Coordinates of C-alpha atoms in Angstrom, one line a residue:
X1 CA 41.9 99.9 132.9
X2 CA 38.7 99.0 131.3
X3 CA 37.7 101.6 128.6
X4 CA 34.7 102.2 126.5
X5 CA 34.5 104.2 123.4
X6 CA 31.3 104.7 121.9
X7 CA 31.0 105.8 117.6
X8 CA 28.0 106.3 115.3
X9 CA 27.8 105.7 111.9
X10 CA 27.5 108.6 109.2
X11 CA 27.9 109.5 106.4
X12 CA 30.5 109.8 104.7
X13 CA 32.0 113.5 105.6
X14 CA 33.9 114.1 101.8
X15 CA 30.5 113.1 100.4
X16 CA 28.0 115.0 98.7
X17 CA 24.7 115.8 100.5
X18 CA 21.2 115.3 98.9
X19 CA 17.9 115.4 100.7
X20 CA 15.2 113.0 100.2
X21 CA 12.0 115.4 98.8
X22 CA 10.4 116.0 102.0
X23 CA 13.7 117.1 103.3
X24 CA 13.3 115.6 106.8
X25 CA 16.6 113.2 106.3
X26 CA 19.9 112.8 103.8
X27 CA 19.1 110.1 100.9
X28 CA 21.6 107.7 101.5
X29 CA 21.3 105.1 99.1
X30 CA 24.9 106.2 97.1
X31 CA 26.7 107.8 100.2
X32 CA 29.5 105.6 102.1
X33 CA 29.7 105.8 105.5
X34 CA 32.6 106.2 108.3
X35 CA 32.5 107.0 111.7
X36 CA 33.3 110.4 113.1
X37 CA 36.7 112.2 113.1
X38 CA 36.1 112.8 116.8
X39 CA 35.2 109.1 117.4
X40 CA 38.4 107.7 115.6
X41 CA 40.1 109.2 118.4
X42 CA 38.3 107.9 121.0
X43 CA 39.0 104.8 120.2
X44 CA 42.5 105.7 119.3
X45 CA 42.6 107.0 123.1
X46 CA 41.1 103.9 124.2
X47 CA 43.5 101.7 122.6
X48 CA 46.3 103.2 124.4
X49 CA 44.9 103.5 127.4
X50 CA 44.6 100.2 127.9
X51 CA 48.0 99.1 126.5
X52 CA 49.8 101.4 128.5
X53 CA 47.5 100.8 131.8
X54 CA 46.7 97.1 130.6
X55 CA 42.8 96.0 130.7
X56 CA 40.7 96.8 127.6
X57 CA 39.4 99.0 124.9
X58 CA 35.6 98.2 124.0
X59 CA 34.0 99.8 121.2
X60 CA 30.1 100.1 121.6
X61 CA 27.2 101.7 118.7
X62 CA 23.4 102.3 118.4
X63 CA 22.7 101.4 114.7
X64 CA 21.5 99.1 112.3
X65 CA 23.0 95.9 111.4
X66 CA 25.6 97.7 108.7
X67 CA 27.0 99.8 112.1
X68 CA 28.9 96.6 112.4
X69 CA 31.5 97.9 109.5
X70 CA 32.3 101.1 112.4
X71 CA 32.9 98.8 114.9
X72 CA 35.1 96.6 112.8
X73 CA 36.9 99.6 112.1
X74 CA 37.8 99.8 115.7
X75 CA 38.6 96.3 116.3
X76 CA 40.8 96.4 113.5
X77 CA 42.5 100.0 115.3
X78 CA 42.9 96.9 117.7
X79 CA 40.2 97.8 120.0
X80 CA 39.6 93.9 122.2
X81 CA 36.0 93.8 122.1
X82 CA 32.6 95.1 120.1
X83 CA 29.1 95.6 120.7
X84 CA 26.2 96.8 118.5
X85 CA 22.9 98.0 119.9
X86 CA 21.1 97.1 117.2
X87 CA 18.2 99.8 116.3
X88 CA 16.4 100.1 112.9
X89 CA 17.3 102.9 110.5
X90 CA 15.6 105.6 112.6
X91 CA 17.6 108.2 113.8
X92 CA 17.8 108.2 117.6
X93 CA 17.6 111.8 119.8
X94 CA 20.5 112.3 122.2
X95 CA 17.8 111.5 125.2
X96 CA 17.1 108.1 123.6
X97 CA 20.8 107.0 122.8
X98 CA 22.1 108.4 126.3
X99 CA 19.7 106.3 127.8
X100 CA 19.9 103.0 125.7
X101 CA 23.8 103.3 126.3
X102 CA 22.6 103.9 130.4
X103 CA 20.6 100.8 130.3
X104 CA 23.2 98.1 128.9
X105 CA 26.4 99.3 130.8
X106 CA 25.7 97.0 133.8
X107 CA 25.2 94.0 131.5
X108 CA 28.8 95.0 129.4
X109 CA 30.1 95.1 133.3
X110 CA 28.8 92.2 134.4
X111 CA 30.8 90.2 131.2
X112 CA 34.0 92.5 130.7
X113 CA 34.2 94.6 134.2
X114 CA 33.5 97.7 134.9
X115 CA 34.6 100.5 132.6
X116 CA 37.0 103.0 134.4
X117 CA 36.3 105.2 131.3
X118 CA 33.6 106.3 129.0
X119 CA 34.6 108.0 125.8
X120 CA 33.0 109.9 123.0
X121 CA 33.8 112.1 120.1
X122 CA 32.7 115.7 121.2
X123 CA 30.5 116.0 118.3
X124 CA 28.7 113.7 115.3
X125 CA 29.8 114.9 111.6
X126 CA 26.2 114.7 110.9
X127 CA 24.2 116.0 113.6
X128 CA 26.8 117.7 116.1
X129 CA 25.0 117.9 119.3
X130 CA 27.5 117.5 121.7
X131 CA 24.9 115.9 123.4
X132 CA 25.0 112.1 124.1
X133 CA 28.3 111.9 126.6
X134 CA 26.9 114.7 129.1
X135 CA 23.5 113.0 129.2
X136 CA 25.2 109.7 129.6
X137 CA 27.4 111.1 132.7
X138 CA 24.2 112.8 134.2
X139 CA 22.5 109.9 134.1
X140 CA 25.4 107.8 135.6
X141 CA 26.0 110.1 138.1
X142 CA 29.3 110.7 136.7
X143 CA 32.1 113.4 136.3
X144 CA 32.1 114.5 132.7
X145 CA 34.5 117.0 131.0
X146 CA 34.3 118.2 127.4
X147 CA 36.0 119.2 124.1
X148 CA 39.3 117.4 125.2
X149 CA 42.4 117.7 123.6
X150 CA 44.6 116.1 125.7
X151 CA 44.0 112.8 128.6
X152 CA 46.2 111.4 131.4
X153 CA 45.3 108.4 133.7
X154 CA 47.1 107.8 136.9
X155 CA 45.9 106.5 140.0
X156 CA 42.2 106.5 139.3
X157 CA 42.4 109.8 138.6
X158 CA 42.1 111.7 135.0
X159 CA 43.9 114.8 134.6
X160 CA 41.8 116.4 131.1
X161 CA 42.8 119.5 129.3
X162 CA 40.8 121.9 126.8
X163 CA 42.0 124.2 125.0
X164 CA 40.4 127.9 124.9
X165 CA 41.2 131.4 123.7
X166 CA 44.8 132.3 124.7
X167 CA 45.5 128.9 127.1
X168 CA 43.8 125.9 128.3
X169 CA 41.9 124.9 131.1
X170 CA 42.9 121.6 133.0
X171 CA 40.8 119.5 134.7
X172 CA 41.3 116.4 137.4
X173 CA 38.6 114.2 138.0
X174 CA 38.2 110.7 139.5
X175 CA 37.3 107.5 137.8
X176 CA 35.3 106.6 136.6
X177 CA 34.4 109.6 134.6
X178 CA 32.9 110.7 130.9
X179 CA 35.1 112.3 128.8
X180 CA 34.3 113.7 125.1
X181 CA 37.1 114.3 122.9
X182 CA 38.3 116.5 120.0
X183 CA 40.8 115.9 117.2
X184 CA 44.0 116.6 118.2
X185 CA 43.9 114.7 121.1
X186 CA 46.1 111.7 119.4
X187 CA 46.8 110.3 115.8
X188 CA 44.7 107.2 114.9
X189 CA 46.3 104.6 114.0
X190 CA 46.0 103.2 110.4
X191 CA 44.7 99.8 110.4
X192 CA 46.6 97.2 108.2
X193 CA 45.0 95.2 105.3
X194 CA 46.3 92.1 107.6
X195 CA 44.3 94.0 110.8
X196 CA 41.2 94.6 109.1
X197 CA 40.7 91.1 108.0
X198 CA 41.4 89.9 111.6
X199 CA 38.7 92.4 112.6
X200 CA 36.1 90.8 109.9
X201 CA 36.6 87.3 112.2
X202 CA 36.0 88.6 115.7
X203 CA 32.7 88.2 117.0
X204 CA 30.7 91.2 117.9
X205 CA 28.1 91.6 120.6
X206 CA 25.1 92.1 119.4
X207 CA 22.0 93.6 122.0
X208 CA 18.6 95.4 121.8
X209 CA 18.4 98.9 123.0
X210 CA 16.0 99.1 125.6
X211 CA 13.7 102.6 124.4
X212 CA 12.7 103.7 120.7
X213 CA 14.3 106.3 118.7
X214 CA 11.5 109.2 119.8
X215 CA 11.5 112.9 119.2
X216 CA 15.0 114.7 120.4
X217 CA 14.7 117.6 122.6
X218 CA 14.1 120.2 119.4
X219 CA 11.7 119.6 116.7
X220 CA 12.8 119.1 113.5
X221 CA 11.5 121.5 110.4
X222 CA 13.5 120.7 107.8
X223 CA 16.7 120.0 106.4
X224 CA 19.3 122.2 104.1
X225 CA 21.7 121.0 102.2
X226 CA 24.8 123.3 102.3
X227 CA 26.2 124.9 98.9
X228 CA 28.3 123.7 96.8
X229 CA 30.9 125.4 94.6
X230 CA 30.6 123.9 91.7
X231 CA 33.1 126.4 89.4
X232 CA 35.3 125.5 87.1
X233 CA 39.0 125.3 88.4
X234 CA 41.8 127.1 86.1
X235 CA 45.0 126.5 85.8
X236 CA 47.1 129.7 85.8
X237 CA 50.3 128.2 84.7
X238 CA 53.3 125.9 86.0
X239 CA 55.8 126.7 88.2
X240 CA 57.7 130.6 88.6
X241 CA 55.9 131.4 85.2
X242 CA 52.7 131.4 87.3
X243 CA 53.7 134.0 89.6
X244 CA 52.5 137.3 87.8
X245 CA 49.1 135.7 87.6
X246 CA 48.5 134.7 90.9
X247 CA 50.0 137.7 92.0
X248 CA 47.2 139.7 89.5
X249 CA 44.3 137.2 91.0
X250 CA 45.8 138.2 94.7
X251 CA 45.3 142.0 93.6
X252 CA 42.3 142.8 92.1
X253 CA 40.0 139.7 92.9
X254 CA 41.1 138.4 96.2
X255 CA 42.3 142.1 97.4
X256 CA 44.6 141.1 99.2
X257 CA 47.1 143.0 97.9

């Protein structure tokens, strides 16, 4: 089973958000970046899936040249093979990245065989619109299911479930198919010092996306930063000698009691 997981880099989620002055984009010249919660699954998936059903875990991005620190991530979560689409800094639509993923899967095919499954995370931390995987499948011509939080593989068949208010609904489609998962769905691995530095030595696959970043599907105003709470904290006291004021804080600020 030959599986493809694709990531984008952000930034860092934990971090602090500031808007460059015509607040069109995030200044990231002191933010870190990661990949998204979402997307460490998916490769965690992927991983799995291909040492439990043998064949391979890929792990693909659209990005600049520093995207190559996400996919070393997932090489070193022991995914077998890497490829970067290697874009400016622009930030691509959905339309654009669905497309430029379209346009190079025959080529990753024609060196590493054809993928039995594409995954994604549901959502990006930074622009979270759940987009990219159900363009990729309509464009494919492939089965897609969303907002996964569980995956079995048997047979050439998928059996996906979500879950929803009350229950989950469970889907069965046949391979290959595009699939978009949620955390939950598995624990990713932690990668070891001794891992990582193997991942810093494998070669990555490096290609240009066909297309240009472009205007998404909505037009972009402008940008807000959310707020931050940035009170004091206080320290009510230690251990059972706390308990009255907590229990005063519960009552007539919280009301909750």
């Amino acid at each position: 089973m030959n599986v493809l997981s694709c990531v984008k880099r952000v930034p860092n989620t934990g971090a602090k958000i500031v808007l460059t002055e015509d607040n069109q984009r995030i200044d990231t010249s002191n933010l870190g970046f990661t990949m998204s919660p979402h997307e460490e699954c998916a490769i965690e998936e992927a991983v799995q899936l291909a040492e439990d059903h043998g064949g391979s875990a890929h792990v693909l991005t659209l990005g600049p040249e520093e995207a190559t620190e996400q996919l070393r991530t997932g090489l070193a979560m022991q995914a077998d093979e890497a490829t970067l689409l290697e874009s400016g800094g622009e930030e691509w639509g959905p339309r654009a990245t669905a497309n430029a993923i379209a346009d190079v899967i025959d080529d990753l095919e024609d060196e590493f065989g054809a993928f039995d499954l594409l995954l994604f995370g549901n959502e990006s931390a930074d622009m979270g619109n759940c987009q990219v995987g159900v363009r990729l499948a309509r464009r494919l011509g492939l089965p897609c299911v969303t907002g996964i939080r569980s995956l079995d593989v048997d047979d050439g068949v998928a059996v996906a479930k979500r879950e929803i208010s009350g229950g989950e609904e469970v889907y069965e489609v046949d391979l290959p198919a595009v699939v978009t998962v949620k955390e939950g769905i598995n624990e990713p691995r932690y990668a070891s010092m001794r891992a990582k530095m193997q991942a810093r030595r494998k070669e990555v696959s490096r290609r240009e996306p066909t297309g240009e970043a472009g205007p998404g599907t909505f037009e972009k105003i402008r940008l807000e930063a959310p707020e931050t709470d940035d009170s004091p904290a206080e320290i009510l006291g230690e251990g059972v000698d706390a308990a009255p004021a907590i229990v005063e804080v519960l009552a007539s600020e919280v009301e909750i009691l």
